[in-house]
């Protein structure tokens, strides 16, 4: 039983990988290794077939039950697999959110119906001849083939897990830099906003001083009129007015000097703060560009090419920006080669 399941798993993982490659070729007119692993296998198909063969094999003679069972079983596997990848690696390698009647974007009715049809065809048409052929394979030969293949599979699986973890680390670094850039930009905006409000307050104080000048002028005019009516005390009134005007001029002068000094200090502080933040912003932008332009490993490039619609549930915007930068770089290289030709 274990031996047969080990054979079925590898065979159907390979057949599933071939199906994914063929589907992508028909859709995109190009080749892409559509498996999660580096090797030509899609384990989710191997697991799915094992579930169908071992759990629904007895129902192969009942078309209706077989269809419903395959639809439910394969949809459940897809749901659990998508959820597990999402929670473990924070990645969505397939997403049916735009499809009608979907459940969390992990499964949808359209593909569930296809899984039902595929399950019926598999158990009734595809599996019997494959099982017959594998049963004719000598056990020693089968083990001779299985052991090295499973060793390679295990190494490939561990390598892929490390690649996914490395991808998340790269995304985390980029996301942290992008957050810092937004924070610095917000601080620059806040500094400009506060400085502007200070200038407005100082201008309002200046308007109050202008009003004070006007009031002083009116007081002077009133005192002048009173002085004409009270000629005997003219000298005394003039001295009082002169003293009052001198005090007012000094007060106004001190006020204007304070405003000029405050405005100068505000401008200097704002310029100093903005220059420091600009320097920090330039440093962060350089880090982001350097990290974005650094060529990712082959494993990461392969995954992004194999799953162009993949998205990160934790670093969604960062992943999309990074994919856009990588795509732009590839397009620029292609245009450069065309120009040289």
mmCIF file of C-alpha atoms in Angstrom:
data_model
loop_
_atom_site.group_PDB
_atom_site.id
_atom_site.type_symbol
_atom_site.label_atom_id
_atom_site.label_comp_id
_atom_site.label_asym_id
_atom_site.label_seq_id
_atom_site.Cartn_x
_atom_site.Cartn_y
_atom_site.Cartn_z
ATOM 1 C CA UNK A 1 0.000 0.000 0.000
ATOM 2 C CA UNK A 2 2.727 2.468 0.991
ATOM 3 C CA UNK A 3 4.845 1.457 -1.988
ATOM 4 C CA UNK A 4 1.962 1.982 -4.442
ATOM 5 C CA UNK A 5 1.051 5.338 -2.915
ATOM 6 C CA UNK A 6 4.685 6.440 -3.146
ATOM 7 C CA UNK A 7 4.648 5.606 -6.862
ATOM 8 C CA UNK A 8 1.283 7.276 -7.453
ATOM 9 C CA UNK A 9 2.370 10.447 -5.664
ATOM 10 C CA UNK A 10 5.418 11.031 -7.858
ATOM 11 C CA UNK A 11 3.698 10.008 -11.097
ATOM 12 C CA UNK A 12 0.664 12.247 -10.597
ATOM 13 C CA UNK A 13 2.743 15.112 -9.228
ATOM 14 C CA UNK A 14 4.630 15.013 -12.520
ATOM 15 C CA UNK A 15 1.428 14.712 -14.602
ATOM 16 C CA UNK A 16 -0.067 17.650 -12.684
ATOM 17 C CA UNK A 17 3.051 19.712 -13.364
ATOM 18 C CA UNK A 18 2.756 18.899 -17.084
ATOM 19 C CA UNK A 19 -0.861 20.027 -17.008
ATOM 20 C CA UNK A 20 0.061 23.340 -15.358
ATOM 21 C CA UNK A 21 2.823 23.976 -17.896
ATOM 22 C CA UNK A 22 0.501 23.155 -20.802
ATOM 23 C CA UNK A 23 -2.227 25.436 -19.421
ATOM 24 C CA UNK A 24 0.237 28.311 -19.060
ATOM 25 C CA UNK A 25 1.614 27.702 -22.558
ATOM 26 C CA UNK A 26 -1.876 27.875 -24.073
ATOM 27 C CA UNK A 27 -2.755 30.978 -22.079
ATOM 28 C CA UNK A 28 0.494 32.976 -22.250
ATOM 29 C CA UNK A 29 2.219 31.423 -25.293
ATOM 30 C CA UNK A 30 5.376 30.914 -23.253
ATOM 31 C CA UNK A 31 7.019 28.342 -20.991
ATOM 32 C CA UNK A 32 7.106 28.675 -17.230
ATOM 33 C CA UNK A 33 7.903 26.172 -14.523
ATOM 34 C CA UNK A 34 4.524 26.340 -12.838
ATOM 35 C CA UNK A 35 5.405 24.240 -9.837
ATOM 36 C CA UNK A 36 6.088 25.512 -6.356
ATOM 37 C CA UNK A 37 9.181 23.331 -6.325
ATOM 38 C CA UNK A 38 12.137 23.651 -8.662
ATOM 39 C CA UNK A 39 11.693 20.138 -10.027
ATOM 40 C CA UNK A 40 8.978 19.059 -12.488
ATOM 41 C CA UNK A 41 6.418 18.166 -9.833
ATOM 42 C CA UNK A 42 3.307 19.724 -8.304
ATOM 43 C CA UNK A 43 2.819 17.902 -4.990
ATOM 44 C CA UNK A 44 -0.722 19.211 -4.549
ATOM 45 C CA UNK A 45 -1.816 17.061 -7.507
ATOM 46 C CA UNK A 46 -0.051 14.005 -6.134
ATOM 47 C CA UNK A 47 -1.758 14.449 -2.773
ATOM 48 C CA UNK A 48 -5.101 15.024 -4.477
ATOM 49 C CA UNK A 49 -4.877 11.806 -6.475
ATOM 50 C CA UNK A 50 -3.931 9.818 -3.378
ATOM 51 C CA UNK A 51 -7.049 11.143 -1.663
ATOM 52 C CA UNK A 52 -9.223 10.283 -4.660
ATOM 53 C CA UNK A 53 -7.808 6.791 -5.146
ATOM 54 C CA UNK A 54 -7.882 5.783 -1.486
ATOM 55 C CA UNK A 55 -11.118 7.461 -0.409
ATOM 56 C CA UNK A 56 -13.272 7.504 -3.555
ATOM 57 C CA UNK A 57 -11.984 4.413 -5.340
ATOM 58 C CA UNK A 58 -14.938 2.318 -4.102
ATOM 59 C CA UNK A 59 -17.333 4.899 -5.622
ATOM 60 C CA UNK A 60 -15.892 4.718 -9.150
ATOM 61 C CA UNK A 61 -18.988 2.841 -10.311
ATOM 62 C CA UNK A 62 -21.392 5.529 -9.061
ATOM 63 C CA UNK A 63 -21.032 8.518 -11.374
ATOM 64 C CA UNK A 64 -23.079 11.021 -9.349
ATOM 65 C CA UNK A 65 -21.516 10.189 -6.004
ATOM 66 C CA UNK A 66 -18.059 10.111 -7.558
ATOM 67 C CA UNK A 67 -18.523 13.569 -9.092
ATOM 68 C CA UNK A 68 -19.810 15.139 -5.879
ATOM 69 C CA UNK A 69 -17.177 13.388 -3.772
ATOM 70 C CA UNK A 70 -14.322 14.455 -6.060
ATOM 71 C CA UNK A 71 -15.614 18.024 -6.181
ATOM 72 C CA UNK A 72 -15.823 18.283 -2.383
ATOM 73 C CA UNK A 73 -12.599 16.426 -1.661
ATOM 74 C CA UNK A 74 -10.418 18.334 -4.119
ATOM 75 C CA UNK A 75 -11.959 21.671 -3.118
ATOM 76 C CA UNK A 76 -11.216 20.867 0.516
ATOM 77 C CA UNK A 77 -7.605 20.063 -0.360
ATOM 78 C CA UNK A 78 -7.258 23.309 -2.317
ATOM 79 C CA UNK A 79 -8.810 25.255 0.546
ATOM 80 C CA UNK A 80 -6.517 23.753 3.183
ATOM 81 C CA UNK A 81 -3.432 24.050 0.947
ATOM 82 C CA UNK A 82 -4.086 27.692 0.092
ATOM 83 C CA UNK A 83 -4.862 28.561 3.698
ATOM 84 C CA UNK A 84 -1.721 26.792 4.957
ATOM 85 C CA UNK A 85 0.555 28.581 2.470
ATOM 86 C CA UNK A 86 -1.077 31.868 3.395
ATOM 87 C CA UNK A 87 -0.615 31.402 7.139
ATOM 88 C CA UNK A 88 2.865 29.878 6.974
ATOM 89 C CA UNK A 89 4.466 32.097 4.314
ATOM 90 C CA UNK A 90 1.981 34.989 4.010
ATOM 91 C CA UNK A 91 1.686 34.328 0.275
ATOM 92 C CA UNK A 92 -1.295 33.753 -2.015
ATOM 93 C CA UNK A 93 -0.105 31.659 -4.957
ATOM 94 C CA UNK A 94 -3.618 31.430 -6.384
ATOM 95 C CA UNK A 95 -6.538 33.693 -5.680
ATOM 96 C CA UNK A 96 -10.153 33.336 -6.788
ATOM 97 C CA UNK A 97 -11.319 36.554 -5.135
ATOM 98 C CA UNK A 98 -12.506 37.916 -8.492
ATOM 99 C CA UNK A 99 -14.405 34.724 -9.329
ATOM 100 C CA UNK A 100 -18.078 34.385 -8.381
ATOM 101 C CA UNK A 101 -19.077 32.202 -5.434
ATOM 102 C CA UNK A 102 -15.572 31.956 -3.957
ATOM 103 C CA UNK A 103 -14.639 31.157 -0.381
ATOM 104 C CA UNK A 104 -11.940 33.488 0.904
ATOM 105 C CA UNK A 105 -10.337 33.484 -2.545
ATOM 106 C CA UNK A 106 -9.004 29.975 -1.869
ATOM 107 C CA UNK A 107 -11.674 28.077 -3.825
ATOM 108 C CA UNK A 108 -14.537 28.947 -6.159
ATOM 109 C CA UNK A 109 -17.520 27.120 -7.624
ATOM 110 C CA UNK A 110 -16.169 27.108 -11.182
ATOM 111 C CA UNK A 111 -12.972 25.273 -10.318
ATOM 112 C CA UNK A 112 -14.770 23.019 -7.852
ATOM 113 C CA UNK A 113 -16.962 21.781 -10.704
ATOM 114 C CA UNK A 114 -13.837 21.232 -12.813
ATOM 115 C CA UNK A 115 -12.299 19.231 -9.973
ATOM 116 C CA UNK A 116 -15.394 17.042 -9.934
ATOM 117 C CA UNK A 117 -15.111 16.340 -13.657
ATOM 118 C CA UNK A 118 -11.351 15.767 -13.357
ATOM 119 C CA UNK A 119 -11.896 13.314 -10.506
ATOM 120 C CA UNK A 120 -14.375 11.274 -12.544
ATOM 121 C CA UNK A 121 -12.058 11.160 -15.569
ATOM 122 C CA UNK A 122 -9.089 10.286 -13.410
ATOM 123 C CA UNK A 123 -10.632 7.330 -11.594
ATOM 124 C CA UNK A 124 -12.510 5.984 -14.608
ATOM 125 C CA UNK A 125 -10.140 6.691 -17.515
ATOM 126 C CA UNK A 126 -6.642 7.758 -16.466
ATOM 127 C CA UNK A 127 -5.809 5.814 -13.321
ATOM 128 C CA UNK A 128 -6.641 2.216 -14.362
ATOM 129 C CA UNK A 129 -3.975 1.938 -17.121
ATOM 130 C CA UNK A 130 -1.387 3.790 -15.005
ATOM 131 C CA UNK A 131 -2.048 1.522 -12.034
ATOM 132 C CA UNK A 132 -1.803 -1.531 -14.283
ATOM 133 C CA UNK A 133 1.534 -0.385 -15.734
ATOM 134 C CA UNK A 134 3.024 0.392 -12.317
ATOM 135 C CA UNK A 135 1.869 -2.966 -10.970
ATOM 136 C CA UNK A 136 3.954 -4.646 -13.677
ATOM 137 C CA UNK A 137 7.067 -2.786 -12.574
ATOM 138 C CA UNK A 138 9.355 -5.050 -10.503
ATOM 139 C CA UNK A 139 9.462 -3.882 -6.896
ATOM 140 C CA UNK A 140 13.264 -3.765 -6.836
ATOM 141 C CA UNK A 141 13.264 -1.530 -9.916
ATOM 142 C CA UNK A 142 10.566 0.654 -8.389
ATOM 143 C CA UNK A 143 12.534 1.118 -5.192
ATOM 144 C CA UNK A 144 15.694 1.814 -7.185
ATOM 145 C CA UNK A 145 13.806 4.646 -8.905
ATOM 146 C CA UNK A 146 11.862 5.914 -5.891
ATOM 147 C CA UNK A 147 14.672 6.270 -3.357
ATOM 148 C CA UNK A 148 16.854 8.766 -5.289
ATOM 149 C CA UNK A 149 13.776 10.620 -6.560
ATOM 150 C CA UNK A 150 12.446 11.096 -3.043
ATOM 151 C CA UNK A 151 15.864 12.252 -1.855
ATOM 152 C CA UNK A 152 15.857 14.859 -4.628
ATOM 153 C CA UNK A 153 12.269 15.740 -3.766
ATOM 154 C CA UNK A 154 13.149 16.271 -0.087
ATOM 155 C CA UNK A 155 16.108 18.499 -0.967
ATOM 156 C CA UNK A 156 13.935 20.449 -3.399
ATOM 157 C CA UNK A 157 11.224 20.882 -0.766
ATOM 158 C CA UNK A 158 13.661 22.205 1.842
ATOM 159 C CA UNK A 159 15.253 24.508 -0.742
ATOM 160 C CA UNK A 160 11.869 25.915 -1.730
ATOM 161 C CA UNK A 161 10.944 26.569 1.896
ATOM 162 C CA UNK A 162 14.224 28.456 2.361
ATOM 163 C CA UNK A 163 13.504 30.451 -0.812
ATOM 164 C CA UNK A 164 10.059 31.421 0.480
ATOM 165 C CA UNK A 165 11.539 32.496 3.809
ATOM 166 C CA UNK A 166 14.211 34.500 1.985
ATOM 167 C CA UNK A 167 11.532 36.141 -0.147
ATOM 168 C CA UNK A 168 9.643 37.167 2.984
ATOM 169 C CA UNK A 169 12.828 38.603 4.511
ATOM 170 C CA UNK A 170 13.476 40.638 1.371
ATOM 171 C CA UNK A 171 9.901 41.898 1.376
ATOM 172 C CA UNK A 172 10.153 42.740 5.082
ATOM 173 C CA UNK A 173 13.304 44.806 4.446
ATOM 174 C CA UNK A 174 11.711 46.636 1.538
ATOM 175 C CA UNK A 175 8.513 47.225 3.480
ATOM 176 C CA UNK A 176 10.417 48.649 6.454
ATOM 177 C CA UNK A 177 12.293 51.063 4.182
ATOM 178 C CA UNK A 178 9.072 52.115 2.452
ATOM 179 C CA UNK A 179 7.445 52.737 5.838
ATOM 180 C CA UNK A 180 10.430 54.838 6.926
ATOM 181 C CA UNK A 181 10.228 56.858 3.697
ATOM 182 C CA UNK A 182 6.549 57.557 4.307
ATOM 183 C CA UNK A 183 7.329 58.526 7.908
ATOM 184 C CA UNK A 184 10.043 60.985 6.840
ATOM 185 C CA UNK A 185 7.750 62.459 4.178
ATOM 186 C CA UNK A 186 5.014 62.932 6.780
ATOM 187 C CA UNK A 187 7.478 64.601 9.148
ATOM 188 C CA UNK A 188 8.573 67.024 6.416
ATOM 189 C CA UNK A 189 4.949 67.864 5.727
ATOM 190 C CA UNK A 190 4.257 68.344 9.446
ATOM 191 C CA UNK A 191 7.302 70.613 9.808
ATOM 192 C CA UNK A 192 6.195 72.779 6.894
ATOM 193 C CA UNK A 193 2.656 72.871 8.295
ATOM 194 C CA UNK A 194 3.757 73.975 11.782
ATOM 195 C CA UNK A 195 6.180 76.569 10.397
ATOM 196 C CA UNK A 196 3.441 77.981 8.194
ATOM 197 C CA UNK A 197 1.109 78.315 11.182
ATOM 198 C CA UNK A 198 3.835 80.118 13.130
ATOM 199 C CA UNK A 199 4.299 82.599 10.303
ATOM 200 C CA UNK A 200 0.541 83.165 10.189
ATOM 201 C CA UNK A 201 0.491 83.825 13.950
ATOM 202 C CA UNK A 202 3.370 86.280 13.566
ATOM 203 C CA UNK A 203 1.552 88.050 10.757
ATOM 204 C CA UNK A 204 -1.500 88.363 12.987
ATOM 205 C CA UNK A 205 0.699 89.910 15.690
ATOM 206 C CA UNK A 206 2.044 92.314 13.056
ATOM 207 C CA UNK A 207 -1.523 93.323 12.195
ATOM 208 C CA UNK A 208 -2.145 94.039 15.878
ATOM 209 C CA UNK A 209 0.914 96.315 15.924
ATOM 210 C CA UNK A 210 -0.398 98.134 12.863
ATOM 211 C CA UNK A 211 -3.672 98.630 14.683
ATOM 212 C CA UNK A 212 -1.715 99.926 17.674
ATOM 213 C CA UNK A 213 0.022 102.480 15.433
ATOM 214 C CA UNK A 214 -3.363 103.607 14.154
ATOM 215 C CA UNK A 215 -4.688 103.950 17.676
ATOM 216 C CA UNK A 216 -1.612 105.933 18.686
ATOM 217 C CA UNK A 217 -2.197 108.257 15.738
ATOM 218 C CA UNK A 218 -5.802 108.730 16.726
ATOM 219 C CA UNK A 219 -4.778 109.435 20.313
ATOM 220 C CA UNK A 220 -2.257 111.984 19.074
ATOM 221 C CA UNK A 221 -4.871 113.693 16.937
ATOM 222 C CA UNK A 222 -7.338 113.779 19.807
ATOM 223 C CA UNK A 223 -4.738 115.186 22.142
ATOM 224 C CA UNK A 224 -3.826 117.814 19.566
ATOM 225 C CA UNK A 225 -7.453 118.903 19.337
ATOM 226 C CA UNK A 226 -7.717 119.025 23.104
ATOM 227 C CA UNK A 227 -4.514 121.015 23.222
ATOM 228 C CA UNK A 228 -5.972 123.713 21.012
ATOM 229 C CA UNK A 229 -8.907 124.037 23.374
ATOM 230 C CA UNK A 230 -6.735 124.088 26.499
ATOM 231 C CA UNK A 231 -3.961 126.452 25.496
ATOM 232 C CA UNK A 232 -2.799 127.102 29.048
ATOM 233 C CA UNK A 233 -1.739 123.488 29.566
ATOM 234 C CA UNK A 234 -0.308 122.985 26.054
ATOM 235 C CA UNK A 235 3.269 122.465 27.135
ATOM 236 C CA UNK A 236 2.229 119.913 29.727
ATOM 237 C CA UNK A 237 0.063 118.020 27.229
ATOM 238 C CA UNK A 238 2.817 118.017 24.636
ATOM 239 C CA UNK A 239 5.220 116.509 27.111
ATOM 240 C CA UNK A 240 2.696 113.815 27.974
ATOM 241 C CA UNK A 241 1.970 113.070 24.323
ATOM 242 C CA UNK A 242 5.661 113.026 23.444
ATOM 243 C CA UNK A 243 6.383 110.679 26.306
ATOM 244 C CA UNK A 244 3.437 108.458 25.354
ATOM 245 C CA UNK A 245 4.497 108.356 21.705
ATOM 246 C CA UNK A 246 8.101 107.559 22.617
ATOM 247 C CA UNK A 247 6.967 104.693 24.811
ATOM 248 C CA UNK A 248 4.657 103.436 22.073
ATOM 249 C CA UNK A 249 7.439 103.629 19.458
ATOM 250 C CA UNK A 250 9.749 101.679 21.724
ATOM 251 C CA UNK A 251 7.051 99.064 22.362
ATOM 252 C CA UNK A 252 6.291 98.770 18.666
ATOM 253 C CA UNK A 253 9.992 98.560 17.868
ATOM 254 C CA UNK A 254 10.499 95.818 20.405
ATOM 255 C CA UNK A 255 7.458 93.980 19.007
ATOM 256 C CA UNK A 256 8.672 94.230 15.435
ATOM 257 C CA UNK A 257 12.152 93.169 16.442
ATOM 258 C CA UNK A 258 10.728 90.172 18.261
ATOM 259 C CA UNK A 259 8.642 89.224 15.251
ATOM 260 C CA UNK A 260 11.611 89.570 12.900
ATOM 261 C CA UNK A 261 13.773 87.482 15.242
ATOM 262 C CA UNK A 262 11.040 84.862 15.685
ATOM 263 C CA UNK A 263 10.483 84.696 11.930
ATOM 264 C CA UNK A 264 14.216 84.343 11.345
ATOM 265 C CA UNK A 265 14.474 81.618 14.003
ATOM 266 C CA UNK A 266 11.463 79.820 12.553
ATOM 267 C CA UNK A 267 12.930 79.910 9.068
ATOM 268 C CA UNK A 268 16.309 78.658 10.275
ATOM 269 C CA UNK A 269 14.742 75.878 12.322
ATOM 270 C CA UNK A 270 12.528 74.875 9.422
ATOM 271 C CA UNK A 271 15.432 74.872 6.957
ATOM 272 C CA UNK A 272 17.601 72.876 9.365
ATOM 273 C CA UNK A 273 14.834 70.356 10.020
ATOM 274 C CA UNK A 274 13.965 69.983 6.343
ATOM 275 C CA UNK A 275 17.635 69.543 5.381
ATOM 276 C CA UNK A 276 18.062 66.803 7.984
ATOM 277 C CA UNK A 277 14.888 65.053 6.852
ATOM 278 C CA UNK A 278 15.866 65.415 3.191
ATOM 279 C CA UNK A 279 19.204 63.801 3.939
ATOM 280 C CA UNK A 280 17.445 60.934 5.708
ATOM 281 C CA UNK A 281 14.943 60.626 2.857
ATOM 282 C CA UNK A 282 17.751 60.488 0.301
ATOM 283 C CA UNK A 283 19.501 57.781 2.318
ATOM 284 C CA UNK A 284 16.340 55.677 2.576
ATOM 285 C CA UNK A 285 15.509 56.126 -1.104
ATOM 286 C CA UNK A 286 19.017 55.002 -2.040
ATOM 287 C CA UNK A 287 18.629 51.903 0.142
ATOM 288 C CA UNK A 288 15.266 51.116 -1.437
ATOM 289 C CA UNK A 289 16.625 51.497 -4.966
ATOM 290 C CA UNK A 290 19.692 49.414 -4.122
ATOM 291 C CA UNK A 291 17.593 46.632 -2.601
ATOM 292 C CA UNK A 292 15.071 46.750 -5.442
ATOM 293 C CA UNK A 293 17.731 46.679 -8.148
ATOM 294 C CA UNK A 294 19.679 43.862 -6.516
ATOM 295 C CA UNK A 295 19.076 40.813 -8.658
ATOM 296 C CA UNK A 296 17.058 38.276 -6.658
ATOM 297 C CA UNK A 297 18.097 34.650 -6.506
ATOM 298 C CA UNK A 298 17.101 32.238 -9.240
ATOM 299 C CA UNK A 299 14.549 30.584 -6.967
ATOM 300 C CA UNK A 300 12.760 33.856 -6.220
ATOM 301 C CA UNK A 301 12.813 34.911 -9.878
ATOM 302 C CA UNK A 302 11.395 31.543 -10.900
ATOM 303 C CA UNK A 303 8.552 31.737 -8.397
ATOM 304 C CA UNK A 304 7.621 35.279 -9.420
ATOM 305 C CA UNK A 305 7.665 34.226 -13.070
ATOM 306 C CA UNK A 306 5.692 31.037 -12.431
ATOM 307 C CA UNK A 307 3.084 32.870 -10.350
ATOM 308 C CA UNK A 308 2.847 36.417 -11.738
ATOM 309 C CA UNK A 309 -0.469 36.962 -9.960
ATOM 310 C CA UNK A 310 0.864 35.830 -6.587
ATOM 311 C CA UNK A 311 0.404 38.359 -3.833
ATOM 312 C CA UNK A 312 1.595 38.783 -0.293
ATOM 313 C CA UNK A 313 -1.026 39.078 2.424
ATOM 314 C CA UNK A 314 1.425 40.938 4.665
ATOM 315 C CA UNK A 315 3.460 43.000 2.159
ATOM 316 C CA UNK A 316 1.022 43.321 -0.744
ATOM 317 C CA UNK A 317 1.987 46.819 -1.957
ATOM 318 C CA UNK A 318 5.696 46.145 -1.492
ATOM 319 C CA UNK A 319 5.572 42.912 -3.514
ATOM 320 C CA UNK A 320 3.658 44.590 -6.349
ATOM 321 C CA UNK A 321 6.130 47.493 -6.463
ATOM 322 C CA UNK A 322 9.061 45.080 -6.487
ATOM 323 C CA UNK A 323 7.552 42.957 -9.266
ATOM 324 C CA UNK A 324 6.920 46.131 -11.271
ATOM 325 C CA UNK A 325 10.555 47.213 -10.813
ATOM 326 C CA UNK A 326 11.845 43.784 -11.878
ATOM 327 C CA UNK A 327 9.541 43.748 -14.905
ATOM 328 C CA UNK A 328 10.675 47.238 -15.915
ATOM 329 C CA UNK A 329 14.308 46.166 -15.684
ATOM 330 C CA UNK A 330 13.673 43.090 -17.838
ATOM 331 C CA UNK A 331 11.828 45.207 -20.419
ATOM 332 C CA UNK A 332 14.669 47.738 -20.476
ATOM 333 C CA UNK A 333 17.215 44.969 -21.101
ATOM 334 C CA UNK A 334 15.071 43.529 -23.890
ATOM 335 C CA UNK A 335 14.788 46.946 -25.555
ATOM 336 C CA UNK A 336 18.545 47.421 -25.223
ATOM 337 C CA UNK A 337 19.241 44.093 -26.934
ATOM 338 C CA UNK A 338 16.844 44.991 -29.753
ATOM 339 C CA UNK A 339 18.584 48.320 -30.271
ATOM 340 C CA UNK A 340 21.958 46.564 -30.467
ATOM 341 C CA UNK A 341 20.618 44.114 -33.036
#
